[in-house]
Amino acid sequence: MFAFYPIYRGYFRTSLMMMFQYRIAMLIWLLGGIIEPLMYLVIWRTVSQQQGGSVGGYSTNDFVVYFIAMMMVSHGTFTWIMWEYVYRIRMGQFSVMLLKPIHPIHSDIADNIGYKFLTLTVMGPTVLLLAWFFDASWQPTYWTLAAFVPVLILAFLMRFYWEWSLAMVAFWTLRIDAMNQAYIVITLFFSGKLAPLSLFPQFVQRAADLLPFRWMLSFPVELLLGRVTPRDLLIGIGAQLFWLLAGYLVMQLIYRAGIKRYAAFGN
Amino acid sequence: MEQNPVIQIDQLSKVYTVNEREAGLIAAMRSLVKRKTRDVNAVDAISFTVGEGEIVGFLGPNGAGKTTTLKMLSGLLHPTGGSASVLGYRPWERNRDYLRRMTLVMGQRNQLLWDIPVIDTFELNRAVYRIPEAQYRLAVDELTELLELAPLLQKPTRNLSLGERMKCEIAAALLHRPSVLFLDEPTIGLDVTMQRRIRRFITEYNQHTGATVLLTSHYMADVEALCKRVIVIHHGKMLYDGELTGLADRFAPFKTVEVKLQNGLDGRPLAQYGELMAQTEGRVTLRIPKDDTASVTGRLLAELDVADLTVQDPPIEDVIEHVFSQSPSPLDDPDPQQAQSG
């Protein structure tokens, strides 16, 4: 584990250097990550106000806090690897990664974390500003805050492994845009991004429990809102660990099959 | 220089399956239902051995299978058949220890990170290859001197010229002091001075570290300067493995005879002696079938006022071109006797 430390330090360093080169592009990405939850926030807040101050057990303030928290969790766990992989394979850049004596996932993880740290400088003030603007009231307990840290890390890792695995479909076909789009739509419903899951019909909630997506997003968000009991917390962490392990195994399997198939395009 | 074999490949093959489709909309629709595929033998059962410290030229026209072979040897591609061992490892298992001991340089591939200074890519490689600090300093200093990198290291890669970038690419690929080098067109697109510098560098690195080098190049000057031994492949099959000098003996059916005449040409019909290649004032170059060389030079000396006469093997480029323009199938199997030289 410690053997990786200097390598990660090296990756952080270079990825930060590169991001400074693309400040504007980065800001635009970031804007997308802010606007989407903000849009749902405004919609649900309006709906709630029109319904007399609450919908399905969520008060107007709850919606505001939910979507601000969703903005943070979503930002903290999101990856862009599914878009990058195709480019990487098509341009032969993957060959360069394969030649290095380290699994290519490490540079991606480091790159992702580097981006998150850098964008915290914008994300942090944005969250505070939105909380002030929408007059959000939030009283977390110490234990939920303490539990939130490992839950968020698990959410990040499981999302990373699963999306890295999906991205590898690019080994078989370079036309993965449709698949990516389908993935986005599915997560939109089952992760709680569009609306708190408890507002959905029973069968959607059941399905969401069985799928990995809610454990990536809505579970950490609900934890922050104080809507998770200690018992549910343990179940949730269990589900996260299960999906993390499964994602890791799937990643290894697909990776092994993928590089066998890899055609090393280009010269 | 037959020493410990570092690279051993036996019947190595790679078959690509490519989708085939005729032009046009109807064909496109048909391919939705039924895909036509075709197998392409990119590398077809080639075998050779390279000893420690050898520099071997790997020659062939575009699409001969050189790059595919190098990709298999560096672990990027899984072969379809046969076996290979480099430094005792099976390359495509991509053992980390193997990856730390070899390098692949492709003239058209970039490992330097585009937007940041070259030295920072070096730093990253130091971490990734776990190069000890002292050894890293030494390697950077040495490479900087040999390749004259000093003014380039602080520049972002995107600001370098092609030649500068290539020098830095090579340096980045050698920081970890690999003992096996696969160089795919390391001088492509470079001017003559730069080509010469890189060639000299490869020789120095080889002498200095005893590294084994397998190199492809379209520039025969590279091959002539660096490689005593060459392996020639065409259509994925091996045509020749042996000394570079033996290539002409084996494949060139001609010799080149250059004649300088005392009193100029005077319109004498020289074509009767052989194929006229070039003709300038008083000087003529003829191509003569190898077997007739002795008799034709005898006749030239007897029948004309010859001031000077030289007999040469045709330029290696012509030999290679001749080999590749021959029948698309291999001429014959490589001679196992010759295969062991180098």
Coordinates of C-alpha atoms in Angstrom, one line a residue:
Chain A
M1 CA 0.0 0.0 0.0
F2 CA 2.7 2.5 1.0
A3 CA 4.7 1.4 -2.0
F4 CA 2.1 3.2 -4.1
Y5 CA 2.5 6.5 -2.2
P6 CA 5.3 8.0 -4.3
I7 CA 3.5 6.9 -7.5
Y8 CA 0.3 8.6 -6.4
R9 CA 2.2 11.7 -5.4
G10 CA 3.7 11.8 -8.9
Y11 CA 0.3 11.3 -10.5
F12 CA -1.3 14.0 -8.4
R13 CA 1.4 16.4 -9.3
T14 CA 1.2 15.9 -13.0
S15 CA -2.6 15.8 -13.1
L16 CA -2.8 19.1 -11.2
M17 CA -0.3 20.7 -13.5
M18 CA -2.3 19.6 -16.5
M19 CA -5.6 20.9 -15.0
F20 CA -4.1 24.3 -14.4
Q21 CA -3.5 24.3 -18.2
Y22 CA -7.2 23.8 -18.8
R23 CA -8.8 26.0 -16.2
I24 CA -11.7 27.1 -18.4
A25 CA -12.6 23.7 -19.6
M26 CA -12.6 22.5 -16.0
L27 CA -14.8 25.3 -14.9
I28 CA -17.3 24.4 -17.6
W29 CA -17.4 20.8 -16.5
L30 CA -17.9 21.9 -13.0
L31 CA -20.7 24.2 -14.0
G32 CA -22.5 21.1 -15.4
G33 CA -22.1 19.4 -12.0
I34 CA -23.6 22.4 -10.3
I35 CA -26.5 23.2 -12.6
E36 CA -28.0 19.7 -12.9
P37 CA -28.8 19.3 -9.1
L38 CA -29.6 23.0 -8.9
M39 CA -32.3 22.5 -11.5
Y40 CA -33.9 19.6 -9.6
L41 CA -33.6 21.7 -6.4
V42 CA -35.5 24.5 -8.0
I43 CA -38.2 22.3 -9.5
W44 CA -38.8 20.3 -6.3
R45 CA -38.8 23.3 -4.1
T46 CA -41.4 24.9 -6.3
V47 CA -43.5 21.7 -6.3
S48 CA -43.2 21.5 -2.5
Q49 CA -44.2 25.1 -2.0
Q50 CA -47.3 24.6 -4.2
Q51 CA -48.2 21.4 -2.3
G52 CA -48.3 23.3 0.9
G53 CA -44.8 22.9 2.1
S54 CA -44.1 19.2 1.7
V55 CA -44.1 16.2 -0.7
G56 CA -43.9 12.6 0.3
G57 CA -42.4 13.3 3.7
Y58 CA -39.9 15.9 2.4
S59 CA -40.4 19.5 3.5
T60 CA -39.3 22.4 1.2
N61 CA -36.2 22.8 3.3
D62 CA -35.5 19.0 3.1
F63 CA -35.5 19.3 -0.7
V64 CA -33.1 22.2 -0.6
V65 CA -30.7 20.3 1.7
Y66 CA -31.2 17.0 -0.3
F67 CA -30.1 18.5 -3.6
I68 CA -27.3 20.6 -2.2
A69 CA -26.0 17.4 -0.5
M70 CA -26.6 15.5 -3.8
M71 CA -24.5 18.1 -5.5
M72 CA -21.6 17.4 -3.2
V73 CA -21.9 13.6 -3.2
S74 CA -22.4 13.6 -7.0
H75 CA -19.3 15.8 -7.4
G76 CA -17.3 13.7 -5.0
T77 CA -18.0 10.4 -6.7
F78 CA -18.4 11.2 -10.4
T79 CA -15.9 9.9 -13.0
W80 CA -15.4 10.8 -16.7
I81 CA -13.7 7.6 -17.5
M82 CA -16.5 6.3 -19.8
W83 CA -15.8 9.1 -22.2
E84 CA -12.1 8.9 -21.9
Y85 CA -11.6 5.2 -22.5
V86 CA -12.8 5.3 -26.1
Y87 CA -10.5 8.1 -27.0
R88 CA -7.7 6.3 -25.2
I89 CA -8.1 3.2 -27.2
R90 CA -8.9 4.8 -30.5
M91 CA -5.8 7.0 -30.3
G92 CA -3.6 4.2 -29.1
Q93 CA -2.9 6.2 -25.9
F94 CA -3.8 3.0 -24.0
S95 CA -0.6 1.4 -25.3
V96 CA 1.5 3.9 -23.4
M97 CA -0.4 3.0 -20.2
L98 CA 0.0 -0.7 -20.8
L99 CA 3.7 -0.4 -21.1
K100 CA 4.1 1.0 -17.6
P101 CA 4.7 -1.3 -14.8
I102 CA 1.5 -0.3 -13.0
H103 CA -2.2 -1.0 -13.5
P104 CA -3.7 1.9 -15.5
I105 CA -6.5 2.4 -13.0
H106 CA -4.1 4.0 -10.5
S107 CA -3.4 7.0 -12.7
D108 CA -7.2 7.4 -13.2
I109 CA -7.9 7.3 -9.5
A110 CA -5.2 9.8 -8.8
D111 CA -6.4 12.0 -11.6
N112 CA -9.9 12.0 -10.4
I113 CA -9.0 12.8 -6.8
G114 CA -6.7 15.6 -8.0
Y115 CA -9.6 17.1 -9.9
K116 CA -11.9 16.8 -6.9
F117 CA -9.4 18.6 -4.6
L118 CA -8.8 21.3 -7.1
T119 CA -12.5 21.9 -7.7
L120 CA -13.2 21.9 -4.0
T121 CA -12.2 25.6 -4.2
V122 CA -15.2 26.3 -6.3
M123 CA -17.5 23.7 -5.0
G124 CA -17.1 24.6 -1.4
P125 CA -18.1 28.3 -1.8
T126 CA -20.9 27.3 -4.2
V127 CA -22.5 25.0 -1.7
L128 CA -22.3 27.7 1.0
L129 CA -23.7 30.3 -1.3
L130 CA -26.6 28.1 -2.3
A131 CA -27.3 27.2 1.3
W132 CA -27.4 30.9 2.1
F133 CA -29.5 31.8 -0.9
F134 CA -32.1 29.1 -0.3
D135 CA -32.0 29.6 3.4
A136 CA -31.2 26.0 4.1
S137 CA -31.4 24.7 7.6
W138 CA -29.4 21.6 8.5
Q139 CA -28.5 20.1 11.8
P140 CA -26.3 17.1 11.4
T141 CA -25.4 14.8 14.3
Y142 CA -21.8 14.0 15.0
W143 CA -22.2 10.3 14.2
T144 CA -23.7 10.9 10.8
L145 CA -20.9 13.2 9.9
A146 CA -18.4 10.7 11.1
A147 CA -20.1 7.9 9.2
F148 CA -20.4 10.0 6.1
V149 CA -16.6 9.9 5.5
P150 CA -16.2 6.2 5.0
V151 CA -19.6 6.0 3.3
L152 CA -18.5 8.6 0.8
I153 CA -15.1 6.9 0.2
L154 CA -16.9 3.6 -0.4
A155 CA -19.3 5.3 -2.7
F156 CA -16.5 6.8 -4.7
L157 CA -14.6 3.6 -5.0
M158 CA -17.5 1.4 -6.0
R159 CA -18.6 4.0 -8.5
F160 CA -15.1 4.1 -9.9
Y161 CA -14.7 0.4 -10.3
W162 CA -18.1 0.0 -11.9
E163 CA -17.7 2.9 -14.3
W164 CA -14.2 1.8 -15.1
S165 CA -15.5 -1.6 -15.9
L166 CA -18.3 -0.2 -18.1
A167 CA -15.8 2.0 -19.9
M168 CA -13.8 -1.1 -20.9
V169 CA -16.7 -2.0 -23.2
A170 CA -14.6 0.2 -25.5
F171 CA -12.3 -2.8 -26.0
W172 CA -15.1 -4.5 -27.9
T173 CA -16.8 -1.6 -29.6
L174 CA -15.8 2.0 -30.0
R175 CA -19.4 3.1 -30.3
I176 CA -20.2 3.4 -26.7
D177 CA -22.0 6.7 -26.6
A178 CA -25.4 5.0 -26.7
M179 CA -24.4 2.8 -23.8
N180 CA -23.2 5.8 -21.8
Q181 CA -26.4 7.6 -22.4
A182 CA -28.4 4.6 -21.2
Y183 CA -26.3 4.4 -18.1
I184 CA -26.9 8.0 -17.3
V185 CA -30.6 7.6 -17.7
I186 CA -30.7 4.5 -15.5
T187 CA -28.6 6.1 -12.8
L188 CA -30.8 9.2 -12.9
F189 CA -33.8 7.1 -11.8
F190 CA -32.2 4.6 -9.5
S191 CA -29.6 6.7 -7.7
G192 CA -31.9 9.4 -6.3
K193 CA -30.4 12.0 -8.5
L194 CA -33.7 13.1 -10.0
A195 CA -35.7 12.9 -6.8
P196 CA -35.5 11.3 -3.4
L197 CA -36.1 7.6 -3.9
S198 CA -38.9 7.5 -1.3
L199 CA -41.0 9.6 -3.8
F200 CA -40.9 6.8 -6.4
P201 CA -43.3 3.9 -6.5
Q202 CA -42.5 0.9 -4.4
F203 CA -41.2 -1.3 -7.2
V204 CA -38.6 1.4 -8.2
Q205 CA -37.5 1.6 -4.6
R206 CA -37.2 -2.2 -4.4
A207 CA -35.2 -2.2 -7.6
A208 CA -33.0 0.7 -6.3
D209 CA -32.2 -1.3 -3.2
L210 CA -31.0 -4.2 -5.3
L211 CA -29.0 -2.1 -7.8
P212 CA -25.7 -0.5 -7.0
F213 CA -26.6 3.1 -7.9
R214 CA -28.4 4.3 -4.8
W215 CA -25.5 3.1 -2.7
M216 CA -23.3 5.4 -4.8
L217 CA -25.4 8.5 -4.4
S218 CA -28.7 8.7 -2.4
F219 CA -27.4 6.6 0.5
P220 CA -24.6 9.1 1.5
V221 CA -27.1 12.0 0.8
E222 CA -29.8 10.5 3.0
L223 CA -27.2 9.8 5.7
L224 CA -26.2 13.5 5.7
L225 CA -29.9 14.5 6.0
G226 CA -30.2 12.3 9.1
R227 CA -32.6 10.0 7.4
V228 CA -30.7 6.8 7.9
T229 CA -31.0 4.8 11.1
P230 CA -27.9 3.1 12.6
R231 CA -29.3 -0.2 11.5
D232 CA -29.8 1.0 7.9
L233 CA -26.3 2.5 8.0
L234 CA -24.9 -0.9 8.6
I235 CA -27.0 -2.5 5.9
G236 CA -25.9 0.3 3.6
I237 CA -22.2 -0.1 4.3
G238 CA -22.7 -3.8 3.8
A239 CA -24.3 -3.2 0.4
Q240 CA -21.5 -0.8 -0.5
L241 CA -18.8 -3.3 0.4
F242 CA -20.6 -6.0 -1.6
W243 CA -20.9 -3.8 -4.7
L244 CA -17.3 -2.6 -4.3
L245 CA -16.0 -6.1 -4.1
A246 CA -18.2 -7.2 -7.1
G247 CA -17.1 -4.1 -9.0
Y248 CA -13.5 -4.9 -8.3
L249 CA -13.9 -8.5 -9.5
V250 CA -15.8 -7.5 -12.6
M251 CA -13.1 -4.9 -13.4
Q252 CA -10.4 -7.5 -13.1
L253 CA -12.3 -10.0 -15.3
I254 CA -13.1 -7.5 -18.0
Y255 CA -9.7 -6.0 -17.9
R256 CA -8.1 -9.4 -18.4
A257 CA -10.4 -10.2 -21.3
G258 CA -10.1 -6.7 -22.7
I259 CA -6.4 -6.5 -23.0
K260 CA -6.4 -9.9 -24.7
R261 CA -8.6 -8.4 -27.3
Y262 CA -6.9 -5.0 -27.4
A263 CA -5.8 -4.3 -30.9
A264 CA -3.3 -1.6 -30.1
F265 CA -4.6 0.6 -32.9
G266 CA -2.5 3.0 -34.8
N267 CA 1.1 2.6 -35.7
Chain B
M1 CA 28.3 -12.4 -30.8
E2 CA 26.2 -15.4 -30.0
Q3 CA 25.5 -15.0 -26.3
N4 CA 22.7 -15.7 -23.9
P5 CA 19.5 -15.5 -25.9
V6 CA 17.5 -12.5 -24.6
I7 CA 14.7 -12.7 -27.2
Q8 CA 13.5 -16.1 -28.3
I9 CA 10.5 -16.4 -30.5
D10 CA 9.2 -19.5 -32.0
Q11 CA 6.4 -19.8 -34.6
L12 CA 5.0 -16.6 -33.4
S13 CA 1.7 -15.6 -35.2
K14 CA -0.9 -13.0 -35.1
V15 CA -4.1 -13.2 -37.0
Y16 CA -6.4 -10.2 -37.0
T17 CA -10.0 -10.6 -37.8
V18 CA -11.2 -7.7 -39.8
N19 CA -14.8 -6.8 -40.8
E20 CA -15.3 -6.6 -44.4
R21 CA -18.0 -4.7 -46.1
E22 CA -18.6 -3.6 -49.6
A23 CA -19.3 0.0 -50.4
G24 CA -22.9 1.2 -50.5
L25 CA -26.1 1.4 -48.5
I26 CA -27.4 -2.1 -49.4
A27 CA -24.1 -3.7 -48.3
A28 CA -24.3 -1.7 -45.1
M29 CA -27.7 -3.0 -44.4
R30 CA -26.7 -6.5 -45.2
S31 CA -23.8 -6.3 -42.9
L32 CA -26.3 -5.6 -40.0
V33 CA -27.6 -9.1 -40.4
K34 CA -24.6 -11.0 -41.5
R35 CA -21.1 -9.7 -40.8
K36 CA -18.4 -10.7 -43.2
T37 CA -15.1 -11.1 -41.6
R38 CA -11.7 -12.0 -43.0
D39 CA -8.6 -13.2 -41.3
V40 CA -5.4 -11.4 -41.9
N41 CA -2.1 -13.1 -41.0
A42 CA -0.2 -10.1 -39.8
V43 CA 2.6 -12.3 -38.4
D44 CA 2.9 -15.8 -39.7
A45 CA 4.9 -18.3 -37.7
I46 CA 8.1 -16.4 -37.4
S47 CA 11.0 -17.6 -35.3
F48 CA 14.3 -16.1 -34.3
T49 CA 16.6 -15.5 -31.4
V50 CA 18.5 -12.4 -30.4
G51 CA 21.5 -12.6 -28.1
E52 CA 22.4 -10.3 -25.3
G53 CA 23.9 -7.0 -26.5
E54 CA 22.9 -7.5 -30.1
I55 CA 21.5 -4.7 -32.3
V56 CA 19.2 -6.3 -34.9
G57 CA 17.5 -4.5 -37.7
F58 CA 14.0 -5.7 -38.4
L59 CA 13.1 -4.8 -41.9
G60 CA 10.0 -5.1 -44.1
P61 CA 7.7 -2.9 -46.1
N62 CA 4.7 -1.2 -44.5
G63 CA 2.3 -3.8 -43.3
A64 CA 4.9 -6.6 -43.2
G65 CA 4.2 -7.3 -39.5
K66 CA 7.1 -5.6 -37.9
T67 CA 5.2 -3.4 -35.6
T68 CA 2.8 -6.2 -34.7
T69 CA 5.8 -8.3 -33.7
L70 CA 7.2 -5.5 -31.6
K71 CA 3.9 -5.0 -30.0
M72 CA 3.7 -8.7 -29.1
L73 CA 7.2 -8.7 -27.7
S74 CA 6.5 -5.7 -25.6
G75 CA 3.3 -7.2 -24.2
L76 CA 0.8 -5.0 -25.9
L77 CA -0.7 -7.7 -28.0
H78 CA -1.6 -11.3 -27.4
P79 CA -0.3 -13.6 -30.1
T80 CA -2.7 -16.0 -31.9
G81 CA -0.1 -18.7 -31.9
G82 CA 3.5 -19.6 -31.1
S83 CA 5.6 -18.6 -28.2
A84 CA 8.0 -15.8 -27.2
S85 CA 10.3 -15.3 -24.3
V86 CA 12.1 -12.0 -23.6
L87 CA 14.5 -12.0 -20.6
G88 CA 12.8 -15.2 -19.6
Y89 CA 9.3 -13.6 -19.4
R90 CA 6.3 -14.2 -21.6
P91 CA 5.8 -10.6 -22.7
W92 CA 2.0 -10.5 -22.9
E93 CA 1.7 -11.6 -19.3
R94 CA 3.0 -8.2 -18.7
N95 CA 4.9 -9.1 -15.5
R96 CA 5.8 -5.8 -13.8
D97 CA 9.4 -6.9 -13.5
Y98 CA 9.5 -7.4 -17.2
L99 CA 7.9 -4.1 -17.9
R100 CA 10.6 -2.4 -15.7
R101 CA 13.4 -4.0 -17.8
M102 CA 12.3 -3.2 -21.3
T103 CA 11.1 -0.3 -23.3
L104 CA 9.2 0.3 -26.6
V105 CA 9.8 3.5 -28.5
M106 CA 7.4 4.2 -31.3
G107 CA 8.3 7.1 -33.6
Q108 CA 4.7 8.1 -33.7
R109 CA 3.6 7.5 -30.2
N110 CA 3.8 9.9 -27.4
Q111 CA 4.4 9.1 -23.8
L112 CA 5.5 12.6 -23.0
L113 CA 2.6 14.5 -21.4
W114 CA 1.6 17.1 -23.9
D115 CA 0.9 20.1 -21.7
I116 CA 3.6 20.0 -19.1
P117 CA 7.4 20.4 -19.2
V118 CA 9.4 17.4 -20.3
I119 CA 11.2 17.1 -17.0
D120 CA 7.9 16.6 -15.3
T121 CA 7.1 13.5 -17.4
F122 CA 10.6 12.3 -16.5
E123 CA 9.7 12.8 -12.8
L124 CA 6.5 10.9 -13.2
N125 CA 8.4 8.0 -14.8
R126 CA 10.8 8.1 -11.9
A127 CA 7.9 7.4 -9.6
V128 CA 6.2 4.9 -11.8
Y129 CA 9.3 2.9 -12.5
R130 CA 10.5 3.3 -8.9
I131 CA 13.9 4.6 -10.0
P132 CA 16.1 5.4 -6.9
E133 CA 16.8 9.1 -6.7
A134 CA 20.6 8.8 -7.3
Q135 CA 20.2 6.5 -10.3
Y136 CA 17.5 8.9 -11.7
R137 CA 19.8 11.9 -11.4
L138 CA 22.6 10.0 -13.1
A139 CA 20.3 8.8 -15.9
V140 CA 18.9 12.3 -16.5
D141 CA 22.3 13.9 -16.5
E142 CA 23.7 11.3 -18.9
L143 CA 20.8 11.4 -21.3
T144 CA 20.7 15.2 -21.2
E145 CA 24.4 15.2 -22.3
L146 CA 24.2 12.5 -24.9
L147 CA 21.0 13.8 -26.5
E148 CA 21.6 17.5 -25.8
L149 CA 18.4 18.0 -23.9
A150 CA 19.4 20.8 -21.6
P151 CA 17.5 23.5 -23.4
L152 CA 14.4 21.3 -23.8
L153 CA 13.7 20.0 -20.4
Q154 CA 11.8 22.9 -19.0
K155 CA 9.6 23.3 -22.1
P156 CA 6.2 21.9 -22.4
T157 CA 6.1 19.0 -24.9
R158 CA 3.7 20.8 -27.2
N159 CA 6.3 23.5 -27.8
L160 CA 9.0 21.1 -29.1
S161 CA 9.8 20.4 -32.7
L162 CA 9.4 16.8 -33.9
G163 CA 13.1 16.1 -33.6
E164 CA 13.3 17.6 -30.2
R165 CA 10.3 15.6 -29.1
M166 CA 11.7 12.4 -30.4
K167 CA 14.9 12.9 -28.4
C168 CA 12.9 13.5 -25.3
E169 CA 10.7 10.5 -26.0
I170 CA 13.8 8.3 -26.2
A171 CA 15.2 9.8 -23.0
A172 CA 11.9 9.2 -21.2
A173 CA 11.8 5.6 -22.4
L174 CA 15.3 5.0 -21.2
L175 CA 15.3 6.6 -17.7
H176 CA 14.8 3.2 -16.1
R177 CA 17.8 1.8 -18.0
P178 CA 16.0 -1.0 -19.8
S179 CA 18.1 -3.9 -20.9
V180 CA 15.8 -4.6 -23.9
L181 CA 14.9 -1.9 -26.4
F182 CA 12.3 -2.2 -29.0
L183 CA 12.6 0.8 -31.3
D184 CA 10.0 1.2 -34.0
E185 CA 11.0 3.8 -36.5
P186 CA 12.9 5.9 -34.0
T187 CA 14.1 8.3 -36.6
I188 CA 11.0 8.8 -38.6
G189 CA 10.4 12.3 -39.8
L190 CA 13.7 13.6 -38.5
D191 CA 16.3 15.5 -40.4
V192 CA 19.6 13.9 -41.3
T193 CA 21.6 15.5 -38.5
M194 CA 19.1 14.4 -35.9
Q195 CA 18.9 10.9 -37.4
R196 CA 22.6 10.7 -37.1
R197 CA 22.6 11.9 -33.5
I198 CA 20.0 9.3 -32.5
R199 CA 21.9 6.6 -34.3
R200 CA 25.1 7.5 -32.4
F201 CA 23.1 7.6 -29.2
I202 CA 21.7 4.1 -29.8
T203 CA 25.2 2.7 -30.4
E204 CA 26.5 4.4 -27.3
Y205 CA 23.7 3.2 -25.1
N206 CA 24.2 -0.3 -26.4
Q207 CA 27.9 -0.2 -25.8
H208 CA 27.5 1.4 -22.4
T209 CA 24.8 -0.8 -21.0
G210 CA 25.0 -4.0 -23.0
A211 CA 21.3 -3.6 -23.9
T212 CA 19.8 -5.7 -26.6
V213 CA 18.1 -3.7 -29.4
L214 CA 15.5 -4.7 -31.9
L215 CA 14.9 -1.9 -34.3
T216 CA 12.8 -1.2 -37.3
S217 CA 13.4 1.6 -39.7
H218 CA 12.6 2.7 -43.2
Y219 CA 15.9 4.5 -43.4
M220 CA 18.6 2.1 -44.6
A221 CA 21.2 4.5 -43.2
D222 CA 19.9 3.6 -39.7
V223 CA 20.2 0.0 -40.4
E224 CA 23.6 0.2 -42.1
A225 CA 25.0 2.3 -39.2
L226 CA 23.6 0.2 -36.4
C227 CA 22.9 -3.4 -37.3
K228 CA 25.3 -6.1 -38.4
R229 CA 22.4 -8.4 -38.5
V230 CA 19.0 -8.0 -40.1
I231 CA 15.8 -9.9 -40.1
V232 CA 13.6 -9.3 -43.1
I233 CA 9.9 -10.1 -43.0
H234 CA 7.3 -9.6 -45.7
H235 CA 3.6 -10.4 -45.5
G236 CA 4.2 -11.7 -42.0
K237 CA 6.7 -14.3 -43.1
M238 CA 10.4 -14.4 -42.5
L239 CA 12.5 -14.0 -45.6
Y240 CA 16.0 -13.6 -44.2
D241 CA 17.9 -13.6 -41.0
G242 CA 21.6 -13.0 -41.2
E243 CA 24.3 -10.5 -41.7
L244 CA 23.4 -7.3 -43.4
T245 CA 26.2 -7.8 -45.9
G246 CA 24.8 -11.2 -46.8
L247 CA 21.6 -9.6 -47.9
A248 CA 22.9 -8.5 -51.3
D249 CA 24.6 -11.8 -51.9
R250 CA 21.4 -13.6 -51.2
F251 CA 18.8 -11.4 -52.9
A252 CA 20.4 -9.1 -55.4
P253 CA 20.8 -10.8 -58.7
F254 CA 22.8 -7.8 -60.0
K255 CA 26.0 -6.0 -59.5
T256 CA 26.5 -2.4 -60.2
V257 CA 29.4 -1.6 -62.5
E258 CA 30.6 2.0 -62.8
V259 CA 32.9 2.7 -65.7
K260 CA 34.8 5.9 -66.5
L261 CA 36.1 6.1 -70.1
Q262 CA 39.3 7.8 -71.2
N263 CA 37.8 9.8 -74.1
G264 CA 34.3 10.2 -73.0
L265 CA 31.4 8.2 -74.3
D266 CA 31.5 9.2 -78.0
G267 CA 28.1 7.7 -78.5
R268 CA 29.3 4.2 -78.0
P269 CA 26.5 1.6 -77.5
L270 CA 27.1 0.7 -73.9
A271 CA 23.7 -0.9 -73.5
Q272 CA 25.0 -4.1 -75.0
Y273 CA 27.0 -4.7 -71.8
G274 CA 24.2 -4.3 -69.3
E275 CA 21.3 -2.3 -68.2
L276 CA 22.1 1.4 -68.3
M277 CA 21.4 2.9 -64.9
A278 CA 23.0 6.3 -65.2
Q279 CA 25.0 8.2 -67.7
T280 CA 26.9 11.4 -67.3
E281 CA 29.8 12.9 -69.2
G282 CA 32.4 10.1 -69.5
R283 CA 30.9 8.1 -66.7
V284 CA 28.3 5.3 -66.9
T285 CA 26.7 3.0 -64.4
L286 CA 25.5 -0.4 -65.5
R287 CA 23.5 -3.1 -63.9
I288 CA 24.8 -6.5 -64.7
P289 CA 23.5 -9.9 -63.7
K290 CA 25.6 -11.2 -60.9
D291 CA 26.8 -14.3 -62.8
D292 CA 27.9 -12.3 -65.8
T293 CA 30.0 -9.8 -63.8
A294 CA 33.3 -11.4 -64.5
S295 CA 32.8 -11.8 -68.2
V296 CA 31.2 -8.4 -68.8
T297 CA 33.9 -6.5 -66.9
G298 CA 36.5 -8.5 -68.9
R299 CA 34.8 -7.4 -72.1
L300 CA 34.5 -3.8 -70.9
L301 CA 38.2 -3.6 -70.1
A302 CA 39.2 -5.3 -73.4
E303 CA 36.9 -3.4 -75.8
L304 CA 36.9 0.2 -74.3
D305 CA 39.4 2.7 -73.1
V306 CA 38.6 2.3 -69.5
A307 CA 40.0 4.9 -67.1
D308 CA 38.4 3.5 -64.0
L309 CA 36.0 0.6 -63.2
T310 CA 34.3 -0.3 -60.0
V311 CA 32.1 -3.3 -59.2
Q312 CA 29.7 -2.9 -56.3
D313 CA 26.8 -4.5 -54.7
P314 CA 23.7 -2.5 -55.4
P315 CA 22.7 0.0 -52.6
I316 CA 21.0 -1.9 -49.8
E317 CA 17.9 0.1 -50.4
D318 CA 17.7 -1.3 -54.0
V319 CA 18.2 -4.8 -52.7
I320 CA 15.4 -4.5 -50.2
E321 CA 13.2 -2.9 -52.8
H322 CA 14.0 -5.8 -55.1
V323 CA 13.2 -8.3 -52.5
F324 CA 9.8 -6.8 -51.7
S325 CA 8.8 -6.3 -55.3
Q326 CA 9.3 -10.0 -56.0
S327 CA 6.5 -12.5 -55.7
P328 CA 4.2 -11.8 -52.8
S329 CA 5.0 -15.1 -51.2
P330 CA 8.3 -15.7 -49.4
L331 CA 11.1 -16.8 -51.7
D332 CA 12.2 -19.7 -49.6
D333 CA 12.7 -20.5 -46.0
P334 CA 15.3 -18.6 -44.1
D335 CA 18.5 -20.4 -44.0
P336 CA 19.1 -21.8 -40.5
Q337 CA 22.8 -21.5 -40.9
Q338 CA 22.6 -17.8 -41.5
A339 CA 20.1 -17.3 -38.8
Q340 CA 22.7 -17.8 -36.2
S341 CA 25.1 -15.0 -37.2
G342 CA 25.1 -11.5 -36.0

